[in-house]
Short mmCIF file of C-alpha atoms in Angstrom, two decimals:
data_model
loop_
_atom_site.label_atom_id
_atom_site.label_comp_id
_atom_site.label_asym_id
_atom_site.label_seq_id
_atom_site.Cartn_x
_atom_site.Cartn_y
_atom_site.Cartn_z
CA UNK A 6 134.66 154.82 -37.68
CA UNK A 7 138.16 155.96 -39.02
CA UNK A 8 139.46 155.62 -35.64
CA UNK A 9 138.05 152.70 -34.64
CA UNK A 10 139.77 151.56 -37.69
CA UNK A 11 143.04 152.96 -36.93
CA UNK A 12 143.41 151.69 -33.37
CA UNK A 13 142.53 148.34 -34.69
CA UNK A 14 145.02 149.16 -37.01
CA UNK A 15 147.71 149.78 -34.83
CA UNK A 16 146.91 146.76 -32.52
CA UNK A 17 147.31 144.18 -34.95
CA UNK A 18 149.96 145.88 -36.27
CA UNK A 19 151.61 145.61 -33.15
CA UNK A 20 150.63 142.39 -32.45
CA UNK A 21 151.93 140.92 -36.04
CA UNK A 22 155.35 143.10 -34.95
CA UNK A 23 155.76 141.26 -31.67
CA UNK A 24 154.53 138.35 -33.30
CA UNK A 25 157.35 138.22 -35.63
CA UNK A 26 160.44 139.47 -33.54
CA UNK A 27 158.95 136.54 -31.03
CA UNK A 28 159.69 133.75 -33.65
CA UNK A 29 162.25 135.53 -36.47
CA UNK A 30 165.21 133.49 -34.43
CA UNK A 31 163.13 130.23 -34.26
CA UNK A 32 162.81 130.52 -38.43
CA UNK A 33 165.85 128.34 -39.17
CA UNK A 34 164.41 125.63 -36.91
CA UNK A 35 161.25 125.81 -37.92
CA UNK A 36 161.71 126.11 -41.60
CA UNK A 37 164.09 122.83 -40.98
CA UNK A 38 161.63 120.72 -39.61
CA UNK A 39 158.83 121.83 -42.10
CA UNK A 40 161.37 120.26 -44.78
CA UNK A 41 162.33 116.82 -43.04
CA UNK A 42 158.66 116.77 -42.31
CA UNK A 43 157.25 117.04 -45.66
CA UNK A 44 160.46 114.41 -46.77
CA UNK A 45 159.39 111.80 -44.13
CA UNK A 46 155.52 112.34 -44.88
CA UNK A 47 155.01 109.43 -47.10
CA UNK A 48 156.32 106.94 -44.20
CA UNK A 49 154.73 108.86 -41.89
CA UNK A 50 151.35 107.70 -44.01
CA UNK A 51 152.55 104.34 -44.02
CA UNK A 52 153.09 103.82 -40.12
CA UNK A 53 149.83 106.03 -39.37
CA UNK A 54 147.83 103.24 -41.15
CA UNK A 55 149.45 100.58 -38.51
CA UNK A 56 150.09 102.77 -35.85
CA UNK A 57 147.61 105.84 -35.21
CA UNK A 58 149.02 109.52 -36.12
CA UNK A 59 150.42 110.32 -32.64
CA UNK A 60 152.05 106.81 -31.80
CA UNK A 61 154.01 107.10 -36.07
CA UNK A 62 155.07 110.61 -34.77
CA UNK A 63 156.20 109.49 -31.49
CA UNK A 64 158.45 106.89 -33.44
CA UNK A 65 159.72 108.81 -36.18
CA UNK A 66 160.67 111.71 -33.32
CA UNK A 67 162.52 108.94 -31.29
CA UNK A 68 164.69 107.96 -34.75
CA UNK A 69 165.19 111.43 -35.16
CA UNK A 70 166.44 112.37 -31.74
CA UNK A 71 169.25 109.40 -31.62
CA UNK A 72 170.33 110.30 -34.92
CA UNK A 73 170.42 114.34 -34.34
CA UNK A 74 172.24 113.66 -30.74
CA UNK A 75 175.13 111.13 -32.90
CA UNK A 76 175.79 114.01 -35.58
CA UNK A 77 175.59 116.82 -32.38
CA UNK A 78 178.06 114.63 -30.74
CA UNK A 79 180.45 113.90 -33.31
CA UNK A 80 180.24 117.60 -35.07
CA UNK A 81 181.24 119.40 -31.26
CA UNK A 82 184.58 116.11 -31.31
CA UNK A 83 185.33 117.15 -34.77
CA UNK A 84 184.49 120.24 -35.15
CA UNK A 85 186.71 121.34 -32.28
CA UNK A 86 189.65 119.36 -33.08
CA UNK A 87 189.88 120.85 -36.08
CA UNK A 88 189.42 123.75 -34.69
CA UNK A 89 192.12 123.81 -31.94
CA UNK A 90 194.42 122.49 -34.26
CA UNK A 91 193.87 125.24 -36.50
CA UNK A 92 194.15 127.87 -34.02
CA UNK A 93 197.36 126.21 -32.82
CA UNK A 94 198.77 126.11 -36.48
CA UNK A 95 198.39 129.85 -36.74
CA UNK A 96 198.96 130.91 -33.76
CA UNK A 97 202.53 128.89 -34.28
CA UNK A 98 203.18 130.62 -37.61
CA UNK A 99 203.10 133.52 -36.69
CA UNK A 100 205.39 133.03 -33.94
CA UNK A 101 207.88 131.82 -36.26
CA UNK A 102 207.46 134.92 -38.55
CA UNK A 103 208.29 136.78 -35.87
CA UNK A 104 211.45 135.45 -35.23
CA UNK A 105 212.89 136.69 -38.95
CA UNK A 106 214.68 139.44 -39.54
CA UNK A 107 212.90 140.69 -42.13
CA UNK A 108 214.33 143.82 -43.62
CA UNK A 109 212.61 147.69 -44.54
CA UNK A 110 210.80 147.40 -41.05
CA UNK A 111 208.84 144.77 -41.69
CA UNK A 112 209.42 142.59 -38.58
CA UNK A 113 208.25 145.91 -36.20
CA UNK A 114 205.14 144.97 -38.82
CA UNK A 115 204.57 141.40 -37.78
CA UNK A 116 204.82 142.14 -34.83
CA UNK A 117 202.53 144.26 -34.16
CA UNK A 118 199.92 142.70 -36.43
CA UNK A 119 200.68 139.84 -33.93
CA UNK A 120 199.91 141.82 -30.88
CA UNK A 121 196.36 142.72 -32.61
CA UNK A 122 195.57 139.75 -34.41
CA UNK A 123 196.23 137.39 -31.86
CA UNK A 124 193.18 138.51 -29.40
CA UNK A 125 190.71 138.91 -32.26
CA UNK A 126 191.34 135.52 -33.07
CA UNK A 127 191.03 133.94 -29.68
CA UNK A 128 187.94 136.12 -29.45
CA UNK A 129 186.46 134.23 -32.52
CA UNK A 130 187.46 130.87 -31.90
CA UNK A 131 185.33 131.48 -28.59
CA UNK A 132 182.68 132.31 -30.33
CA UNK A 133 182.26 129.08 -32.13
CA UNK A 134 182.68 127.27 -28.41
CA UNK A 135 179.37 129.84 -26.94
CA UNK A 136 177.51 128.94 -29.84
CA UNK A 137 177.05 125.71 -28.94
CA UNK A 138 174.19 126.09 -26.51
CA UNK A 139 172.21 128.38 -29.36
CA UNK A 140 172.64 125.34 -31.13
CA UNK A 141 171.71 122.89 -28.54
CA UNK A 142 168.16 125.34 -28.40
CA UNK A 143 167.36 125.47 -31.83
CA UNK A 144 167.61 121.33 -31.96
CA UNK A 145 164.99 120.67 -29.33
CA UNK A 146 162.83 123.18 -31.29
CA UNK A 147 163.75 121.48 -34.71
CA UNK A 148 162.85 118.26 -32.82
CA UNK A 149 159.33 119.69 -31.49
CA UNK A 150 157.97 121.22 -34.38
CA UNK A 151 159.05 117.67 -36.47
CA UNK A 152 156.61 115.55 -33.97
CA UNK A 153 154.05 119.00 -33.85
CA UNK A 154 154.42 119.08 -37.72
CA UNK A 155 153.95 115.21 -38.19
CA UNK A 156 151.49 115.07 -36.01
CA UNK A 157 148.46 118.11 -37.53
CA UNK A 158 150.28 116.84 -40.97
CA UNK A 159 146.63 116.10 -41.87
CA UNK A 160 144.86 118.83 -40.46
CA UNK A 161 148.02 121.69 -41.96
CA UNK A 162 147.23 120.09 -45.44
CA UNK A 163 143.62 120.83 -45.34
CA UNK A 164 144.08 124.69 -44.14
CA UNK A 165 146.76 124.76 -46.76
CA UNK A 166 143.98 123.99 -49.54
CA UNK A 167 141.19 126.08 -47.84
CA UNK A 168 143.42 128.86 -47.96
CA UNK A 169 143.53 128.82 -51.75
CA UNK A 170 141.72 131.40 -53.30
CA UNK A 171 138.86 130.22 -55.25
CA UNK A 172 138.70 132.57 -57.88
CA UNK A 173 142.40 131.59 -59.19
CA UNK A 174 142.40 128.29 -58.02
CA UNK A 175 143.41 126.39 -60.91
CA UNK A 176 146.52 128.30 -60.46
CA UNK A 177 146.63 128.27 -56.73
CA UNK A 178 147.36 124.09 -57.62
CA UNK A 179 149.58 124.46 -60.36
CA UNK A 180 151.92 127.02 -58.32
CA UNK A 181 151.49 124.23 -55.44
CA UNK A 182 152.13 121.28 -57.86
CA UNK A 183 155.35 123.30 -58.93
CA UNK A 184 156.68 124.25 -55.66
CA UNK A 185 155.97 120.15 -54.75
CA UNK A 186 157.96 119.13 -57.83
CA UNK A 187 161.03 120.88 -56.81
CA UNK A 188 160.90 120.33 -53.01
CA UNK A 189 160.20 116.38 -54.10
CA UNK A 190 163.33 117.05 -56.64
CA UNK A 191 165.54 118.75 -54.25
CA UNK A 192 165.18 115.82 -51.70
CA UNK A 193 165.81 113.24 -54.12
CA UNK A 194 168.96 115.17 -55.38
CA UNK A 195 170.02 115.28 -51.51
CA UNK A 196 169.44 112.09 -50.86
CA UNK A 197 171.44 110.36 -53.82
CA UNK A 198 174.33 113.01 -53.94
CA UNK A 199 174.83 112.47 -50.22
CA UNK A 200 175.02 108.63 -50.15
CA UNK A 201 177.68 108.88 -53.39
CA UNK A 202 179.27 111.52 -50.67
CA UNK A 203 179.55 108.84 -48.21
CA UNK A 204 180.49 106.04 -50.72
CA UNK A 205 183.09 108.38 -52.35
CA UNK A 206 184.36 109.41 -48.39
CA UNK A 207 184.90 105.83 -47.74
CA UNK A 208 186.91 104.92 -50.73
CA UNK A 209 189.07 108.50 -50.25
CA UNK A 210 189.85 106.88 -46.49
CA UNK A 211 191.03 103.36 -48.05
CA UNK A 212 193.02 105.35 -51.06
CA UNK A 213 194.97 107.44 -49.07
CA UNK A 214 195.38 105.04 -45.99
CA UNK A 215 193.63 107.51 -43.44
CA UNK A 216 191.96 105.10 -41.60
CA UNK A 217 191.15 101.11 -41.72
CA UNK A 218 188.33 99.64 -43.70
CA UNK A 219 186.29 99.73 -40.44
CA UNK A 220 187.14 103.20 -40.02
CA UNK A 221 186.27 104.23 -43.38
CA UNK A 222 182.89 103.09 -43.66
CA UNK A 223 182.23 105.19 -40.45
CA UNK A 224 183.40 108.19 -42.09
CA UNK A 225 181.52 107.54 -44.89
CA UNK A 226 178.53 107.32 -42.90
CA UNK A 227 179.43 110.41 -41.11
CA UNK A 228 180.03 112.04 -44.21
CA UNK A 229 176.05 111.30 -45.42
CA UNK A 230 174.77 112.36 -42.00
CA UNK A 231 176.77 115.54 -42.30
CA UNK A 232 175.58 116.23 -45.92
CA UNK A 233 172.02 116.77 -44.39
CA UNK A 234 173.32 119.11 -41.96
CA UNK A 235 173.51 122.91 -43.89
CA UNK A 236 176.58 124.52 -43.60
CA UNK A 237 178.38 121.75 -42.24
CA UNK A 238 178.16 119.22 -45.22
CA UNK A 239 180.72 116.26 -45.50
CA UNK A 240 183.78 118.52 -46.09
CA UNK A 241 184.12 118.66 -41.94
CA UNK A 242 185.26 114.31 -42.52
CA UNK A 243 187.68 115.04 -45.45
CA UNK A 244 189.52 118.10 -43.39
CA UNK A 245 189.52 116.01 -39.94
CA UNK A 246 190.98 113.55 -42.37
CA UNK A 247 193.94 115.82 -44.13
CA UNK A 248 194.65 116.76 -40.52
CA UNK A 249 195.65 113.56 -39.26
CA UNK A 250 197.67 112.81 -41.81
CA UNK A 251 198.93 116.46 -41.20
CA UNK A 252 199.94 116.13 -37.90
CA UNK A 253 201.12 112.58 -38.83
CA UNK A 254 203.92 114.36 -41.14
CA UNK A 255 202.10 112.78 -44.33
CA UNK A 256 202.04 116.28 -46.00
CA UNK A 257 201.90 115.19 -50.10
CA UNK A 258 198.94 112.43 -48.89
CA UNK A 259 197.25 114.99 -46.68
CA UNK A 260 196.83 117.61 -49.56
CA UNK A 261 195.89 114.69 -51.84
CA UNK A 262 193.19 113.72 -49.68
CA UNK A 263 191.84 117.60 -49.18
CA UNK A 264 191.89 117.68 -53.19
CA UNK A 265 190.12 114.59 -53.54
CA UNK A 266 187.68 115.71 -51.28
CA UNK A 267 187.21 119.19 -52.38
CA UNK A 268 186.64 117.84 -56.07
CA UNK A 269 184.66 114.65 -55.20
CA UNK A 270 182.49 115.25 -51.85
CA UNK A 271 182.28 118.74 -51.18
CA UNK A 272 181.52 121.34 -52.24
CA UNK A 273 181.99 120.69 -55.68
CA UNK A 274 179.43 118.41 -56.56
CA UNK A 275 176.84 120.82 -54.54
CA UNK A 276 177.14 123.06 -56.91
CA UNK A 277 178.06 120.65 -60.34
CA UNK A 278 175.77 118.16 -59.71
CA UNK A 279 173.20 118.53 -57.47
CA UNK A 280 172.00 121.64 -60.27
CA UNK A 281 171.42 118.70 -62.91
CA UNK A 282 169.76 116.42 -60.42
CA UNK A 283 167.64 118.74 -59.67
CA UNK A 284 166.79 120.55 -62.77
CA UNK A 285 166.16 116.85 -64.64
CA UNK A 286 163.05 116.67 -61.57
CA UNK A 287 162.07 119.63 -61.40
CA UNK A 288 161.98 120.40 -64.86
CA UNK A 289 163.63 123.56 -64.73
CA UNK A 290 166.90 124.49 -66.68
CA UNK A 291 170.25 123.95 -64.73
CA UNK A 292 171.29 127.78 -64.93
CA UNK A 293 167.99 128.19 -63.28
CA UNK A 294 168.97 125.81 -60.00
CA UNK A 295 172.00 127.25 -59.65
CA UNK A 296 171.62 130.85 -59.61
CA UNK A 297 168.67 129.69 -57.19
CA UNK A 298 170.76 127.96 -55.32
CA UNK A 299 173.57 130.38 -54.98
CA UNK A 300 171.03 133.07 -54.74
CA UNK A 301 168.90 131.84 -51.93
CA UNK A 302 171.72 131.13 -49.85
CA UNK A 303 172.99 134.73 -50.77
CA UNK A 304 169.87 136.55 -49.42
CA UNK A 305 168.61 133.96 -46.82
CA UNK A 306 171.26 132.07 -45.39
CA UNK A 307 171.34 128.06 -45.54
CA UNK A 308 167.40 128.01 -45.85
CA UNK A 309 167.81 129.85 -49.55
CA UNK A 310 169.40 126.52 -50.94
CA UNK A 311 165.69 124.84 -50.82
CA UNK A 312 163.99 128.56 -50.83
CA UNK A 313 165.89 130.05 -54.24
CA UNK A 314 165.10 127.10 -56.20
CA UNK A 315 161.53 126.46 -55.49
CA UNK A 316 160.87 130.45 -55.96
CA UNK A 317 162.83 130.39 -59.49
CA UNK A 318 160.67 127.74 -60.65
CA UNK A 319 157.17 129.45 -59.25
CA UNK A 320 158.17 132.52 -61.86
CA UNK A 321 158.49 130.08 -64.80
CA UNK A 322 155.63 128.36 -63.88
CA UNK A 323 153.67 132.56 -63.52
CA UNK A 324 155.39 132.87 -66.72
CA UNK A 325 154.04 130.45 -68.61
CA UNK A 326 150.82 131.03 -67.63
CA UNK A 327 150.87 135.13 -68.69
CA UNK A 328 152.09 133.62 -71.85
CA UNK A 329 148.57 131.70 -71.67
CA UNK A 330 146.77 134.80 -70.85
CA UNK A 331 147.72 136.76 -73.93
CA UNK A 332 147.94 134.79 -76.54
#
């Protein structure tokens, strides 16, 4: 009997092992599309009671899929120009520097830090430019698991309450009720900080004479659809922005802008006020958000901005109910 138990044992163990190392790169994806599922779920209702399940999925996917391929388009433009034009401002410092005459040996120094850096650094812009296929994958699986996701929405939400043990599961809820409070809080704060973003973006454009009005309401609108891209967020629009004016010789305007936008769209207010937003839904102290915040993203990349927070406020919530316990 012991091993019979032991084989099985070792074959699920196995199993859960290949399981995991199958799907551990798809996490980010997935996790994504969980959280634009669960934010879209109330419309998602709302068409399914027109439409039937599939046929609400099928549109939401097809909004989805435009939008993703504008911001994929417009992050590689961007993105890259900034990037080049990055690569070619170092690249031309540090051929000036080497053309001082520096004394105590220090031009020999340049120069070979040149002669090392130089290839490192071509070596890591490249990197960026062979990422972009990764990225390409793990947006058709983002896009898959949305429709797969919005489509078993019904079905996922049943398993989710069968699965809750029934001997604590008056606390099973409450922990879920939490968890929904911040996730519902989180989006909210996301969605209103972003569209001040864009507002803010647009206004930065017109003050500092980056662009025309036209212009500037497209950057604004960039800059929300960036927001809701982790990692990215709308600092990519203010940069592309101070470059222009860069390479256009406007250096005191260029700096103003980056300021502006460093105080105003990001990241300041990601970490200023998006806490409070959050904390006033989620009824959970600011300190709290933050440190969830910072230390989600800390241990689990992007996905610990939404992961740190909800967790934080599931111990209050096991907190408060030990307290219950022994009184």
């Amino acid at each position: 009997m012991k091993v019979e138990f032991l084989v099985w044992g070792g074959i699920v163990i196995t199993i859960l092992y290949l399981a995991w190392n199958t799907v551990s790169q798809l996490l980010s994806p997935i996790f994504f599309a969980a959280i634009l599922t669960y934010a879209v779920y109330p419309i998602h209702k709302r068409l399914s009671n027109k439409l039937n399940a599939k046929k609400s999925a099928l549109v939401l996917t097809t909004l989805l899929i435009l939008i993703a391929t504008g911001i994929t388009v417009e992050l590689i433009l961007i993105f890259k120009t900034v990037l080049m034009s990055f690569y070619e401002d170092v690249i031309a410092f540090m051929s000036w520097s080497q053309t001082l005459t520096l004394p105590f040996g220090l031009t020999d120094v340049i120069q070979k830090f040149y002669a090392q850096f130089t290839p490192k650094f071509s070596e890591y812009i490249l990197s960026y430019t062979f990422s972009i296929p990764k990225y390409l994958l793990q947006l058709v699986i983002f896009v898959v698991m949305f429709y797969y996701l919005l489509v078993n929405s019904e079905a996922i939400k049943k398993q989710i309450f069968l699965l809750l043990p029934r001997e604590n599961k008056e606390l099973a809820e409450k922990l879920l009720k939490r968890a929904d409070l911040t996730l519902q809080a989180l989006i909210r704060a996301w969605l209103l900080l972003n569209i001040a973003k864009g507002i803010l973006m647009t206004i930065g454009f017109i003050i500092f004479r980056v662009s025309d009005f036209p212009t500037a309401i497209i950057a604004g609108f960039l800059t929300i659809l960036f927001s809701f891209v982790p990692l990215f967020e709308g600092w990519m629009i203010w940069l592309a922005g101070a470059v222009y004016l860069l390479k256009g010789g406007n250096i005191l305007t260029a700096v103003l802008l980056a300021v502006y936008g460093f105080i105003f769209v990001s990241p300041v207010p990601d970490f200023t006020i998006r806490p409070k937003l959050v904390a006033k839904g989620a009824q959970l102290d600011e300190v709290m958000v933050l440190l969830g915040m910072i230390g989600g993203a800390w241990s689990f990349g992007v996905k610990g901005l939404i992961i740190g927070p909800i967790v934080l406020n599931l111990v209050v919530a096991l907190l408060k109910e030990w307290r219950k316990v022994t009184k």
